[in-house]
mmCIF file of C-alpha atoms and ligand atoms in Angstrom:
data_model
loop_
_atom_site.group_PDB
_atom_site.id
_atom_site.type_symbol
_atom_site.label_atom_id
_atom_site.label_comp_id
_atom_site.label_asym_id
_atom_site.label_seq_id
_atom_site.Cartn_x
_atom_site.Cartn_y
_atom_site.Cartn_z
ATOM 1 C CA MET A 505 -94.099 29.563 -1.624
ATOM 2 C CA PRO A 506 -94.557 31.116 -5.074
ATOM 3 C CA GLY A 507 -94.302 28.507 -7.848
ATOM 4 C CA GLU A 508 -92.447 28.362 -11.119
ATOM 5 C CA LYS A 509 -95.313 30.008 -12.956
ATOM 6 C CA ASP A 510 -94.981 33.127 -10.784
ATOM 7 C CA VAL A 511 -91.166 33.278 -10.969
ATOM 8 C CA LEU A 512 -90.391 32.427 -14.582
ATOM 9 C CA PRO A 513 -92.162 35.395 -16.233
ATOM 10 C CA VAL A 514 -90.099 37.798 -14.122
ATOM 11 C CA LEU A 515 -86.830 35.945 -14.778
ATOM 12 C CA ARG A 516 -87.621 35.942 -18.455
ATOM 13 C CA GLU A 517 -87.726 39.729 -18.517
ATOM 14 C CA GLN A 518 -84.693 40.371 -16.258
ATOM 15 C CA ARG A 519 -81.793 42.229 -17.967
ATOM 16 C CA ILE A 520 -78.181 42.662 -16.851
ATOM 17 C CA GLU A 521 -75.812 45.098 -18.567
ATOM 18 C CA LEU A 522 -72.198 44.226 -19.226
ATOM 19 C CA PRO A 523 -69.198 46.616 -18.892
ATOM 20 C CA SER A 524 -66.969 46.937 -21.963
ATOM 21 C CA TRP A 525 -63.918 47.168 -19.648
ATOM 22 C CA ALA A 526 -64.501 43.638 -18.262
ATOM 23 C CA PHE A 527 -63.221 42.198 -21.566
ATOM 24 C CA GLY A 528 -59.895 44.030 -21.707
ATOM 25 C CA ASN A 529 -56.765 43.302 -19.746
ATOM 26 C CA SER A 530 -56.825 44.581 -16.227
ATOM 27 C CA GLY A 531 -54.834 44.224 -13.058
ATOM 28 C CA THR A 532 -53.726 45.923 -9.884
ATOM 29 C CA ARG A 533 -51.070 48.517 -9.374
ATOM 30 C CA PHE A 534 -48.635 45.618 -9.104
ATOM 31 C CA LYS A 535 -49.221 43.933 -12.403
ATOM 32 C CA VAL A 536 -51.563 43.614 -15.431
ATOM 33 C CA PHE A 537 -51.523 40.045 -16.620
ATOM 34 C CA ALA A 538 -52.111 40.023 -20.338
ATOM 35 C CA GLN A 539 -54.452 37.321 -21.616
ATOM 36 C CA ALA A 540 -54.398 35.906 -25.108
ATOM 37 C CA GLY A 541 -57.256 36.862 -27.424
ATOM 38 C CA VAL A 542 -58.476 40.005 -25.563
ATOM 39 C CA PRO A 543 -60.147 42.717 -27.597
ATOM 40 C CA ARG A 544 -57.959 45.237 -29.411
ATOM 41 C CA ASP A 545 -60.662 47.906 -29.768
ATOM 42 C CA PRO A 546 -64.249 48.747 -28.684
ATOM 43 C CA PHE A 547 -65.659 46.761 -31.603
ATOM 44 C CA GLU A 548 -64.065 43.581 -30.337
ATOM 45 C CA LYS A 549 -65.164 44.336 -26.771
ATOM 46 C CA ILE A 550 -68.719 44.502 -28.036
ATOM 47 C CA ALA A 551 -68.254 41.240 -29.947
ATOM 48 C CA ASP A 552 -67.134 39.510 -26.718
ATOM 49 C CA ALA A 553 -70.026 41.004 -24.761
ATOM 50 C CA ALA A 554 -72.358 39.620 -27.447
ATOM 51 C CA GLN A 555 -71.103 36.129 -26.673
ATOM 52 C CA VAL A 556 -72.275 36.475 -23.047
ATOM 53 C CA HIS A 557 -75.722 37.444 -24.356
ATOM 54 C CA ARG A 558 -75.652 34.581 -26.872
ATOM 55 C CA PHE A 559 -75.315 32.052 -24.051
ATOM 56 C CA THR A 560 -77.326 33.709 -21.258
ATOM 57 C CA GLY A 561 -80.025 35.570 -23.241
ATOM 58 C CA VAL A 562 -80.321 38.303 -20.611
ATOM 59 C CA THR A 563 -77.450 40.719 -21.349
ATOM 60 C CA PRO A 564 -78.407 42.659 -24.492
ATOM 61 C CA THR A 565 -76.626 45.928 -23.598
ATOM 62 C CA VAL A 566 -73.009 47.011 -23.111
ATOM 63 C CA SER A 567 -71.799 49.954 -21.065
ATOM 64 C CA LEU A 568 -69.116 52.081 -22.691
ATOM 65 C CA HIS A 569 -66.400 54.108 -20.884
ATOM 66 C CA ILE A 570 -65.289 57.267 -22.600
ATOM 67 C CA PRO A 571 -62.498 57.805 -23.648
ATOM 68 C CA TRP A 572 -61.421 54.162 -23.170
ATOM 69 C CA ASP A 573 -64.008 53.235 -25.818
ATOM 70 C CA ALA A 574 -63.634 56.387 -27.944
ATOM 71 C CA VAL A 575 -64.101 55.848 -31.669
ATOM 72 C CA ASP A 576 -64.339 58.187 -34.675
ATOM 73 C CA ASP A 577 -67.831 57.115 -35.604
ATOM 74 C CA TYR A 578 -70.211 56.152 -32.793
ATOM 75 C CA GLY A 579 -73.006 55.453 -35.268
ATOM 76 C CA LYS A 580 -70.802 52.730 -36.739
ATOM 77 C CA LEU A 581 -70.171 51.288 -33.266
ATOM 78 C CA ALA A 582 -73.900 51.228 -32.567
ATOM 79 C CA GLU A 583 -74.502 49.502 -35.892
ATOM 80 C CA HIS A 584 -71.794 46.939 -35.116
ATOM 81 C CA ALA A 585 -73.461 46.257 -31.779
ATOM 82 C CA ALA A 586 -76.804 45.702 -33.527
ATOM 83 C CA GLU A 587 -75.164 43.279 -35.949
ATOM 84 C CA GLN A 588 -73.895 41.341 -32.954
ATOM 85 C CA GLY A 589 -77.384 41.225 -31.434
ATOM 86 C CA VAL A 590 -76.713 43.777 -28.632
ATOM 87 C CA SER A 591 -76.881 47.532 -28.164
ATOM 88 C CA ILE A 592 -75.032 50.275 -26.419
ATOM 89 C CA GLY A 593 -76.231 50.961 -22.882
ATOM 90 C CA VAL A 594 -74.872 53.397 -20.309
ATOM 91 C CA ILE A 595 -72.151 55.875 -21.131
ATOM 92 C CA ASN A 596 -69.572 56.063 -18.312
ATOM 93 C CA SER A 597 -67.472 59.220 -18.061
ATOM 94 C CA ASN A 598 -63.805 59.222 -17.253
ATOM 95 C CA THR A 599 -62.280 62.248 -15.512
ATOM 96 C CA PHE A 600 -59.533 60.472 -13.701
ATOM 97 C CA GLN A 601 -56.795 59.540 -16.156
ATOM 98 C CA ASP A 602 -55.309 62.858 -17.112
ATOM 99 C CA ASP A 603 -52.421 64.675 -15.405
ATOM 100 C CA ASP A 604 -54.707 67.674 -15.067
ATOM 101 C CA TYR A 605 -56.867 65.731 -12.632
ATOM 102 C CA ARG A 606 -54.208 65.322 -9.907
ATOM 103 C CA LEU A 607 -56.234 67.486 -7.480
ATOM 104 C CA GLY A 608 -59.603 66.447 -8.803
ATOM 105 C CA SER A 609 -61.803 67.098 -11.832
ATOM 106 C CA VAL A 610 -65.133 68.819 -11.293
ATOM 107 C CA CYS A 611 -64.094 69.721 -7.740
ATOM 108 C CA HIS A 612 -60.613 70.895 -8.701
ATOM 109 C CA PRO A 613 -59.590 74.295 -7.254
ATOM 110 C CA ASP A 614 -58.601 75.610 -10.717
ATOM 111 C CA PRO A 615 -61.541 76.695 -12.842
ATOM 112 C CA ARG A 616 -59.650 75.731 -16.014
ATOM 113 C CA VAL A 617 -59.462 72.075 -14.931
ATOM 114 C CA ARG A 618 -63.146 72.127 -13.863
ATOM 115 C CA ARG A 619 -64.073 73.495 -17.298
ATOM 116 C CA LYS A 620 -62.089 70.692 -18.985
ATOM 117 C CA ALA A 621 -63.862 68.021 -16.836
ATOM 118 C CA ILE A 622 -67.327 69.489 -17.455
ATOM 119 C CA ASP A 623 -66.598 69.656 -21.191
ATOM 120 C CA HIS A 624 -65.735 65.978 -21.099
ATOM 121 C CA LEU A 625 -69.038 65.165 -19.367
ATOM 122 C CA LEU A 626 -70.915 67.235 -21.948
ATOM 123 C CA SER A 627 -69.133 65.362 -24.747
ATOM 124 C CA CYS A 628 -70.330 62.082 -23.120
ATOM 125 C CA VAL A 629 -73.891 63.363 -23.624
ATOM 126 C CA ASP A 630 -72.951 63.880 -27.323
ATOM 127 C CA VAL A 631 -71.891 60.198 -27.399
ATOM 128 C CA MET A 632 -75.283 59.345 -25.941
ATOM 129 C CA ASP A 633 -76.971 61.244 -28.710
ATOM 130 C CA ALA A 634 -74.856 59.448 -31.325
ATOM 131 C CA THR A 635 -75.368 55.935 -29.869
ATOM 132 C CA GLY A 636 -78.946 56.226 -28.644
ATOM 133 C CA SER A 637 -77.819 55.638 -25.084
ATOM 134 C CA ALA A 638 -80.262 56.971 -22.429
ATOM 135 C CA HIS A 639 -77.970 57.005 -19.379
ATOM 136 C CA LEU A 640 -74.929 58.931 -18.317
ATOM 137 C CA LYS A 641 -73.035 57.369 -15.359
ATOM 138 C CA LEU A 642 -70.834 59.644 -13.340
ATOM 139 C CA TRP A 643 -68.212 58.425 -10.993
ATOM 140 C CA PHE A 644 -65.629 60.940 -9.752
ATOM 141 C CA ALA A 645 -62.225 60.100 -8.358
ATOM 142 C CA ASP A 646 -62.212 63.537 -6.713
ATOM 143 C CA GLY A 647 -61.099 63.803 -3.133
ATOM 144 C CA LEU A 648 -58.265 64.743 -0.778
ATOM 145 C CA ASN A 649 -55.360 62.814 0.654
ATOM 146 C CA TYR A 650 -54.613 65.198 3.530
ATOM 147 C CA PRO A 651 -56.673 67.266 5.985
ATOM 148 C CA GLY A 652 -56.522 70.942 4.987
ATOM 149 C CA GLN A 653 -55.590 70.136 1.376
ATOM 150 C CA ASP A 654 -58.719 71.901 0.091
ATOM 151 C CA ASP A 655 -62.001 73.300 1.399
ATOM 152 C CA LEU A 656 -64.542 70.511 1.737
ATOM 153 C CA ARG A 657 -67.606 72.766 1.403
ATOM 154 C CA ALA A 658 -66.192 74.734 -1.548
ATOM 155 C CA ARG A 659 -65.671 71.429 -3.349
ATOM 156 C CA GLN A 660 -69.365 70.592 -2.846
ATOM 157 C CA ASP A 661 -70.255 73.949 -4.440
ATOM 158 C CA ARG A 662 -68.109 73.139 -7.452
ATOM 159 C CA LEU A 663 -69.548 69.679 -7.679
ATOM 160 C CA ALA A 664 -73.134 70.985 -7.617
ATOM 161 C CA ASP A 665 -72.319 73.538 -10.316
ATOM 162 C CA ALA A 666 -70.808 70.919 -12.596
ATOM 163 C CA LEU A 667 -73.626 68.395 -12.059
ATOM 164 C CA GLY A 668 -76.150 71.148 -12.727
ATOM 165 C CA GLU A 669 -74.599 72.195 -16.028
ATOM 166 C CA VAL A 670 -74.492 68.586 -17.281
ATOM 167 C CA TYR A 671 -78.013 67.885 -16.003
ATOM 168 C CA ARG A 672 -79.343 70.815 -18.018
ATOM 169 C CA ARG A 673 -77.750 69.433 -21.167
ATOM 170 C CA LEU A 674 -79.653 66.124 -20.927
ATOM 171 C CA GLY A 675 -82.391 65.475 -23.494
ATOM 172 C CA PRO A 676 -85.931 64.694 -22.417
ATOM 173 C CA ASP A 677 -85.302 60.965 -22.373
ATOM 174 C CA GLN A 678 -81.829 60.977 -21.021
ATOM 175 C CA ARG A 679 -80.995 60.327 -17.350
ATOM 176 C CA MET A 680 -78.028 60.900 -15.016
ATOM 177 C CA LEU A 681 -76.751 58.241 -12.665
ATOM 178 C CA VAL A 682 -74.503 59.395 -9.793
ATOM 179 C CA GLU A 683 -72.179 56.879 -8.234
ATOM 180 C CA TYR A 684 -70.538 57.137 -4.766
ATOM 181 C CA LYS A 685 -67.436 55.497 -3.391
ATOM 182 C CA LEU A 686 -66.070 55.500 0.135
ATOM 183 C CA PHE A 687 -62.382 55.856 -0.748
ATOM 184 C CA GLU A 688 -59.813 55.297 -3.478
ATOM 185 C CA PRO A 689 -58.059 56.938 -5.170
ATOM 186 C CA ALA A 690 -58.479 59.582 -2.451
ATOM 187 C CA PHE A 691 -57.710 58.258 1.031
ATOM 188 C CA TYR A 692 -58.693 61.104 3.426
ATOM 189 C CA ALA A 693 -61.887 62.471 1.915
ATOM 190 C CA THR A 694 -63.860 61.659 -1.203
ATOM 191 C CA ASP A 695 -66.226 64.271 -2.616
ATOM 192 C CA ILE A 696 -69.038 61.754 -3.166
ATOM 193 C CA PRO A 697 -68.182 59.208 -0.476
ATOM 194 C CA ASP A 698 -71.603 57.727 0.297
ATOM 195 C CA TRP A 699 -75.217 57.289 -0.770
ATOM 196 C CA GLY A 700 -76.375 60.281 1.277
ATOM 197 C CA THR A 701 -74.093 62.709 -0.588
ATOM 198 C CA ALA A 702 -75.110 61.237 -3.956
ATOM 199 C CA TYR A 703 -78.719 61.328 -2.937
ATOM 200 C CA ALA A 704 -78.614 64.964 -1.794
ATOM 201 C CA HIS A 705 -77.130 66.039 -5.117
ATOM 202 C CA CYS A 706 -79.659 64.001 -7.098
ATOM 203 C CA ARG A 707 -82.501 65.523 -5.144
ATOM 204 C CA MET A 708 -81.255 69.005 -5.865
ATOM 205 C CA LEU A 709 -80.879 68.185 -9.552
ATOM 206 C CA GLY A 710 -84.384 66.711 -10.126
ATOM 207 C CA ASP A 711 -86.175 63.640 -11.377
ATOM 208 C CA LYS A 712 -83.694 62.787 -14.123
ATOM 209 C CA ALA A 713 -80.932 62.116 -11.546
ATOM 210 C CA SER A 714 -80.617 59.042 -9.394
ATOM 211 C CA VAL A 715 -78.094 57.146 -7.370
ATOM 212 C CA VAL A 716 -75.857 54.173 -8.454
ATOM 213 C CA VAL A 717 -75.099 51.583 -5.746
ATOM 214 C CA ASP A 718 -71.815 49.896 -6.540
ATOM 215 C CA THR A 719 -71.802 46.962 -4.162
ATOM 216 C CA GLY A 720 -67.954 47.300 -3.706
ATOM 217 C CA HIS A 721 -68.039 50.913 -2.584
ATOM 218 C CA HIS A 722 -68.904 50.663 1.110
ATOM 219 C CA ALA A 723 -67.161 50.142 4.422
ATOM 220 C CA ALA A 724 -67.000 46.496 5.504
ATOM 221 C CA HIS A 725 -70.229 45.286 7.054
ATOM 222 C CA THR A 726 -72.373 48.142 5.699
ATOM 223 C CA ASN A 727 -75.984 46.986 5.349
ATOM 224 C CA ILE A 728 -76.242 47.586 1.603
ATOM 225 C CA GLU A 729 -79.795 46.256 1.342
ATOM 226 C CA PHE A 730 -80.952 48.977 3.769
ATOM 227 C CA ILE A 731 -79.479 51.601 1.421
ATOM 228 C CA VAL A 732 -81.227 49.875 -1.473
ATOM 229 C CA ALA A 733 -84.559 49.760 0.394
ATOM 230 C CA PHE A 734 -84.290 53.481 1.355
ATOM 231 C CA LEU A 735 -83.411 54.590 -2.175
ATOM 232 C CA LEU A 736 -86.257 52.531 -3.590
ATOM 233 C CA TRP A 737 -88.618 54.062 -1.082
ATOM 234 C CA GLU A 738 -87.437 57.536 -2.169
ATOM 235 C CA GLN A 739 -87.559 56.525 -5.924
ATOM 236 C CA LYS A 740 -83.920 57.509 -6.213
ATOM 237 C CA LEU A 741 -82.370 54.138 -6.939
ATOM 238 C CA GLY A 742 -81.126 54.461 -10.551
ATOM 239 C CA ALA A 743 -78.717 51.588 -11.041
ATOM 240 C CA PHE A 744 -76.397 48.969 -9.628
ATOM 241 C CA ASP A 745 -72.763 48.318 -10.312
ATOM 242 C CA LEU A 746 -72.669 44.689 -9.256
ATOM 243 C CA ASN A 747 -69.463 43.003 -8.168
ATOM 244 C CA SER A 748 -68.059 41.222 -5.085
ATOM 245 C CA ARG A 749 -65.520 42.407 -2.569
ATOM 246 C CA PHE A 750 -63.657 40.843 0.227
ATOM 247 C CA TYR A 751 -61.730 43.922 1.327
ATOM 248 C CA ALA A 752 -62.032 47.098 -0.748
ATOM 249 C CA ASP A 753 -63.339 47.824 -4.292
ATOM 250 C CA ASP A 754 -62.221 44.345 -5.422
ATOM 251 C CA ASP A 755 -64.447 44.232 -8.551
ATOM 252 C CA LEU A 756 -64.664 40.444 -8.408
ATOM 253 C CA MET A 757 -67.545 38.429 -9.835
ATOM 254 C CA ALA A 758 -70.987 39.354 -8.464
ATOM 255 C CA GLY A 759 -72.257 36.748 -6.023
ATOM 256 C CA ALA A 760 -68.829 35.180 -5.571
ATOM 257 C CA ALA A 761 -67.810 36.559 -2.174
ATOM 258 C CA ASP A 762 -71.206 36.786 -0.501
ATOM 259 C CA PRO A 763 -74.114 35.260 -2.341
ATOM 260 C CA PHE A 764 -76.323 35.787 0.688
ATOM 261 C CA GLN A 765 -75.775 39.552 0.523
ATOM 262 C CA LEU A 766 -76.714 39.519 -3.149
ATOM 263 C CA PHE A 767 -79.886 37.617 -2.273
ATOM 264 C CA ARG A 768 -80.767 40.092 0.444
ATOM 265 C CA ILE A 769 -80.343 42.965 -2.007
ATOM 266 C CA MET A 770 -82.461 41.158 -4.632
ATOM 267 C CA HIS A 771 -85.109 40.454 -1.965
ATOM 268 C CA GLU A 772 -85.559 44.247 -1.571
ATOM 269 C CA ILE A 773 -85.642 44.663 -5.369
ATOM 270 C CA ALA A 774 -88.159 41.863 -5.785
ATOM 271 C CA GLY A 775 -90.312 43.216 -2.955
ATOM 272 C CA ALA A 776 -90.504 46.590 -4.708
ATOM 273 C CA GLY A 777 -91.341 44.945 -8.062
ATOM 274 C CA ALA A 778 -88.142 46.334 -9.592
ATOM 275 C CA VAL A 779 -86.474 43.270 -11.023
ATOM 276 C CA THR A 780 -87.555 43.911 -14.604
ATOM 277 C CA PRO A 781 -86.689 46.986 -16.702
ATOM 278 C CA ASP A 782 -90.088 48.567 -16.211
ATOM 279 C CA GLY A 783 -89.121 48.881 -12.511
ATOM 280 C CA GLY A 784 -86.736 51.670 -13.503
ATOM 281 C CA VAL A 785 -83.565 50.282 -12.008
ATOM 282 C CA LEU A 786 -80.612 49.243 -14.192
ATOM 283 C CA PHE A 787 -78.465 46.220 -13.251
ATOM 284 C CA MET A 788 -74.972 46.429 -14.471
ATOM 285 C CA LEU A 789 -71.860 44.459 -13.762
ATOM 286 C CA ASP A 790 -68.785 46.535 -12.883
ATOM 287 C CA GLN A 791 -66.018 43.926 -12.749
ATOM 288 C CA CYS A 792 -62.454 43.304 -13.818
ATOM 289 C CA HIS A 793 -61.096 39.848 -14.421
ATOM 290 C CA ASN A 794 -57.414 40.086 -13.627
ATOM 291 C CA ILE A 795 -56.536 36.401 -13.517
ATOM 292 C CA GLU A 796 -59.590 34.479 -14.729
ATOM 293 C CA PRO A 797 -60.912 34.117 -18.281
ATOM 294 C CA LYS A 798 -63.023 37.135 -18.943
ATOM 295 C CA ILE A 799 -65.997 36.081 -21.047
ATOM 296 C CA GLN A 800 -66.551 32.972 -18.903
ATOM 297 C CA ALA A 801 -66.307 35.095 -15.736
ATOM 298 C CA GLU A 802 -69.010 37.431 -17.052
ATOM 299 C CA ILE A 803 -71.243 34.452 -17.822
ATOM 300 C CA ARG A 804 -70.654 33.094 -14.286
ATOM 301 C CA SER A 805 -71.531 36.495 -12.848
ATOM 302 C CA VAL A 806 -74.788 36.668 -14.779
ATOM 303 C CA LEU A 807 -75.751 33.194 -13.544
ATOM 304 C CA ASN A 808 -74.952 34.251 -9.976
ATOM 305 C CA VAL A 809 -77.242 37.293 -10.317
ATOM 306 C CA GLN A 810 -79.986 35.168 -11.846
ATOM 307 C CA GLU A 811 -79.726 32.618 -9.010
ATOM 308 C CA ALA A 812 -79.946 35.322 -6.295
ATOM 309 C CA THR A 813 -82.923 36.850 -8.141
ATOM 310 C CA ALA A 814 -84.760 33.547 -8.524
ATOM 311 C CA LYS A 815 -84.352 32.861 -4.781
ATOM 312 C CA ALA A 816 -85.596 36.305 -3.969
ATOM 313 C CA LEU A 817 -88.648 35.767 -6.141
ATOM 314 C CA LEU A 818 -89.366 32.503 -4.323
ATOM 315 C CA VAL A 819 -89.812 34.272 -0.977
ATOM 316 C CA ASP A 820 -93.342 33.617 0.211
ATOM 317 C CA ARG A 821 -94.298 37.258 0.637
ATOM 318 C CA GLU A 822 -97.769 36.611 1.879
ATOM 319 C CA ALA A 823 -96.541 34.314 4.607
ATOM 320 C CA LEU A 824 -93.739 36.724 5.370
ATOM 321 C CA ARG A 825 -96.150 39.646 5.844
ATOM 322 C CA GLN A 826 -98.324 37.492 8.054
ATOM 323 C CA ALA A 827 -95.288 36.433 10.219
ATOM 324 C CA GLN A 828 -94.125 40.044 10.336
ATOM 325 C CA SER A 829 -97.477 41.367 11.490
ATOM 326 C CA GLU A 830 -97.706 38.711 14.152
ATOM 327 C CA GLY A 831 -94.276 39.625 15.409
ATOM 328 C CA ASP A 832 -93.039 36.082 14.603
ATOM 329 C CA VAL A 833 -89.379 36.885 14.449
ATOM 330 C CA LEU A 834 -88.066 33.383 13.786
ATOM 331 C CA GLY A 835 -90.907 32.428 11.551
ATOM 332 C CA ALA A 836 -90.286 35.450 9.303
ATOM 333 C CA ASN A 837 -86.598 34.730 9.214
ATOM 334 C CA ALA A 838 -87.218 31.076 8.317
ATOM 335 C CA ILE A 839 -89.412 32.086 5.387
ATOM 336 C CA LEU A 840 -86.552 34.123 3.997
ATOM 337 C CA MET A 841 -84.047 31.349 4.564
ATOM 338 C CA ASP A 842 -86.291 28.706 2.969
ATOM 339 C CA ALA A 843 -86.175 30.710 -0.249
ATOM 340 C CA TYR A 844 -82.475 31.319 0.038
ATOM 341 C CA ASN A 845 -81.743 27.611 0.606
ATOM 342 C CA THR A 846 -83.742 26.484 -2.442
ATOM 343 C CA ASP A 847 -81.646 25.115 -5.323
ATOM 344 C CA VAL A 848 -82.880 27.217 -8.196
ATOM 345 C CA ARG A 849 -80.471 25.879 -10.779
ATOM 346 C CA PRO A 850 -82.976 23.371 -12.266
ATOM 347 C CA LEU A 851 -85.555 26.174 -12.575
ATOM 348 C CA LEU A 852 -83.071 28.398 -14.389
ATOM 349 C CA ALA A 853 -82.060 25.514 -16.638
ATOM 350 C CA ARG A 854 -85.724 25.083 -17.635
ATOM 351 C CA LEU A 855 -86.000 28.802 -18.293
ATOM 352 C CA ARG A 856 -83.033 28.591 -20.683
ATOM 353 C CA ILE A 857 -84.354 25.510 -22.505
ATOM 354 C CA GLU A 858 -87.688 27.200 -22.926
ATOM 355 C CA THR A 859 -85.997 30.248 -24.566
ATOM 356 C CA GLY A 860 -83.906 28.081 -26.863
ATOM 357 C CA LEU A 861 -80.677 28.341 -24.887
ATOM 358 C CA ASP A 862 -78.393 25.651 -23.599
ATOM 359 C CA PRO A 863 -79.255 24.900 -19.959
ATOM 360 C CA ASP A 864 -75.574 25.166 -19.044
ATOM 361 C CA PRO A 865 -74.271 28.462 -20.562
ATOM 362 C CA ILE A 866 -70.689 27.964 -19.347
ATOM 363 C CA ALA A 867 -70.350 24.512 -20.825
ATOM 364 C CA ALA A 868 -71.970 25.754 -24.063
ATOM 365 C CA TYR A 869 -69.589 28.668 -24.286
ATOM 366 C CA ARG A 870 -66.571 26.462 -23.638
ATOM 367 C CA ARG A 871 -67.692 24.084 -26.381
ATOM 368 C CA SER A 872 -68.359 26.881 -28.867
ATOM 369 C CA GLY A 873 -64.666 27.376 -29.718
ATOM 370 C CA TYR A 874 -65.034 31.196 -29.476
ATOM 371 C CA LEU A 875 -62.048 31.538 -27.119
ATOM 372 C CA GLU A 876 -59.799 29.476 -29.433
ATOM 373 C CA LYS A 877 -60.961 31.600 -32.349
ATOM 374 C CA ILE A 878 -60.136 34.984 -30.745
ATOM 375 C CA VAL A 879 -56.843 33.689 -29.397
ATOM 376 C CA ALA A 880 -55.875 32.778 -32.986
ATOM 377 C CA GLU A 881 -57.211 35.912 -34.556
ATOM 378 C CA ARG A 882 -56.315 38.688 -32.126
ATOM 379 C CA VAL A 883 -52.742 39.556 -31.317
ATOM 380 C CA GLY A 884 -51.770 42.359 -28.934
ATOM 381 C CA GLY A 885 -55.051 42.979 -27.054
ATOM 382 C CA SER A 886 -55.443 46.294 -25.220
ATOM 383 C CA ALA A 887 -55.831 47.037 -21.523
ATOM 384 C CA ALA A 888 -59.257 47.763 -20.065
ATOM 385 C CA GLY A 889 -57.950 51.016 -18.671
ATOM 386 C CA TRP A 890 -57.313 50.053 -15.072
ATOM 387 C CA GLY A 891 -53.620 49.537 -14.381
ATOM 388 C CA ALA A 892 -52.830 50.485 -17.954
HETATM 389 C C1 AOS B 954 -64.851 53.086 -9.751
HETATM 390 O O1 AOS B 954 -64.379 52.598 -8.706
HETATM 391 C C2 AOS B 954 -66.202 52.948 -10.096
HETATM 392 O O2 AOS B 954 -66.650 51.622 -9.721
HETATM 393 C C3 AOS B 954 -66.698 53.266 -11.517
HETATM 394 O O3 AOS B 954 -67.882 52.693 -11.820
HETATM 395 C C4 AOS B 954 -65.683 53.099 -12.587
HETATM 396 O O4 AOS B 954 -65.936 53.989 -13.571
HETATM 397 C C5 AOS B 954 -65.681 51.743 -13.172
HETATM 398 O O5 AOS B 954 -65.226 50.814 -12.267
HETATM 399 C C6 AOS B 954 -64.842 51.582 -14.455
HETATM 400 O O6 AOS B 954 -63.629 51.131 -14.183
HETATM 401 ZN ZN1 ZN B 955 -68.668 51.207 -10.274
HETATM 402 ZN ZN1 ZN B 956 -65.518 50.758 -8.234
#
């Protein structure tokens, strides 16, 4: 089995991006439960994200969602992030919260609405220019509720046209990430419902486009690690939106519902040497904390991802290859399970101590008094966007 000296250098370099929207109030269509002390603007969201980085040391970037995080001066927001010890990461577009988008955005039958949606995406690239962000993440709520509602193939043409126009606007160091989702808000057909559709568009676009795997966006029992392995093999895996789901797109904490699935995904990532940023895959959380404290939940999620990664790095790959080549079915499986069943918490505690952090980030955060401070200072926090 690989030892601590093999695993620690990789874990030291691992990075996990936080979503700005995880820090605002969120809920379901039934109720948004307001929490005391939540951020009132994007500056305060970044301040909260910086706390997660302060205690974990591996989350130095924050994803923005435009227009939820729209500000007059993006340069100022980027400066504020730097003052807090973090920086702005991926820019997420939002073409789903306007009355014009009832029948879709870039796939809408009306060219006026498509133009409006494409202009929004282009303005997101302007935000990238202003903030220094290198990635544009596209998720579309486009789809149909009823058979016959629109022409499925015509909508793919419109999608391809829109993606092409935005792709051509990207600067030399900017990249496009295309996310898929099986259903919701559309219930009959979604225009990018699966990895294959996203992959086909990314292939047509070129090297700057790759696929986002949101772990909550599949049918139950989908073998997500196979999708991950295939996209890695094709060099088209751009990013993850990590979260947990029990039923649909639940957006619960990564590693909470099925830590074994997260381990199996990280095993594919570790096997491809893609844990660290030089592997070219971004790891982001895409979560909402409707009932639990938000900053603490983000810290817990980061720890869960680190634990799954550490276990994946402990897989004895040499022995595994040997067992695989000998056709030793149970031996190979046992090698994987040995790594999964290792308690990696002491190893991660040592990693933190070595980098000057508290070995128990949650306890340290709770002791810090930050929550009490923001509860006292902030009155009337804003919604994340969902359920707003
Ligand atoms: C929506 O279901 C997707 O997961 C997107 O990534 C979305 O933009 C994100 O969840 C922000 O709410
Ligand atoms: Zn997502
Ligand atoms: Zn989602």
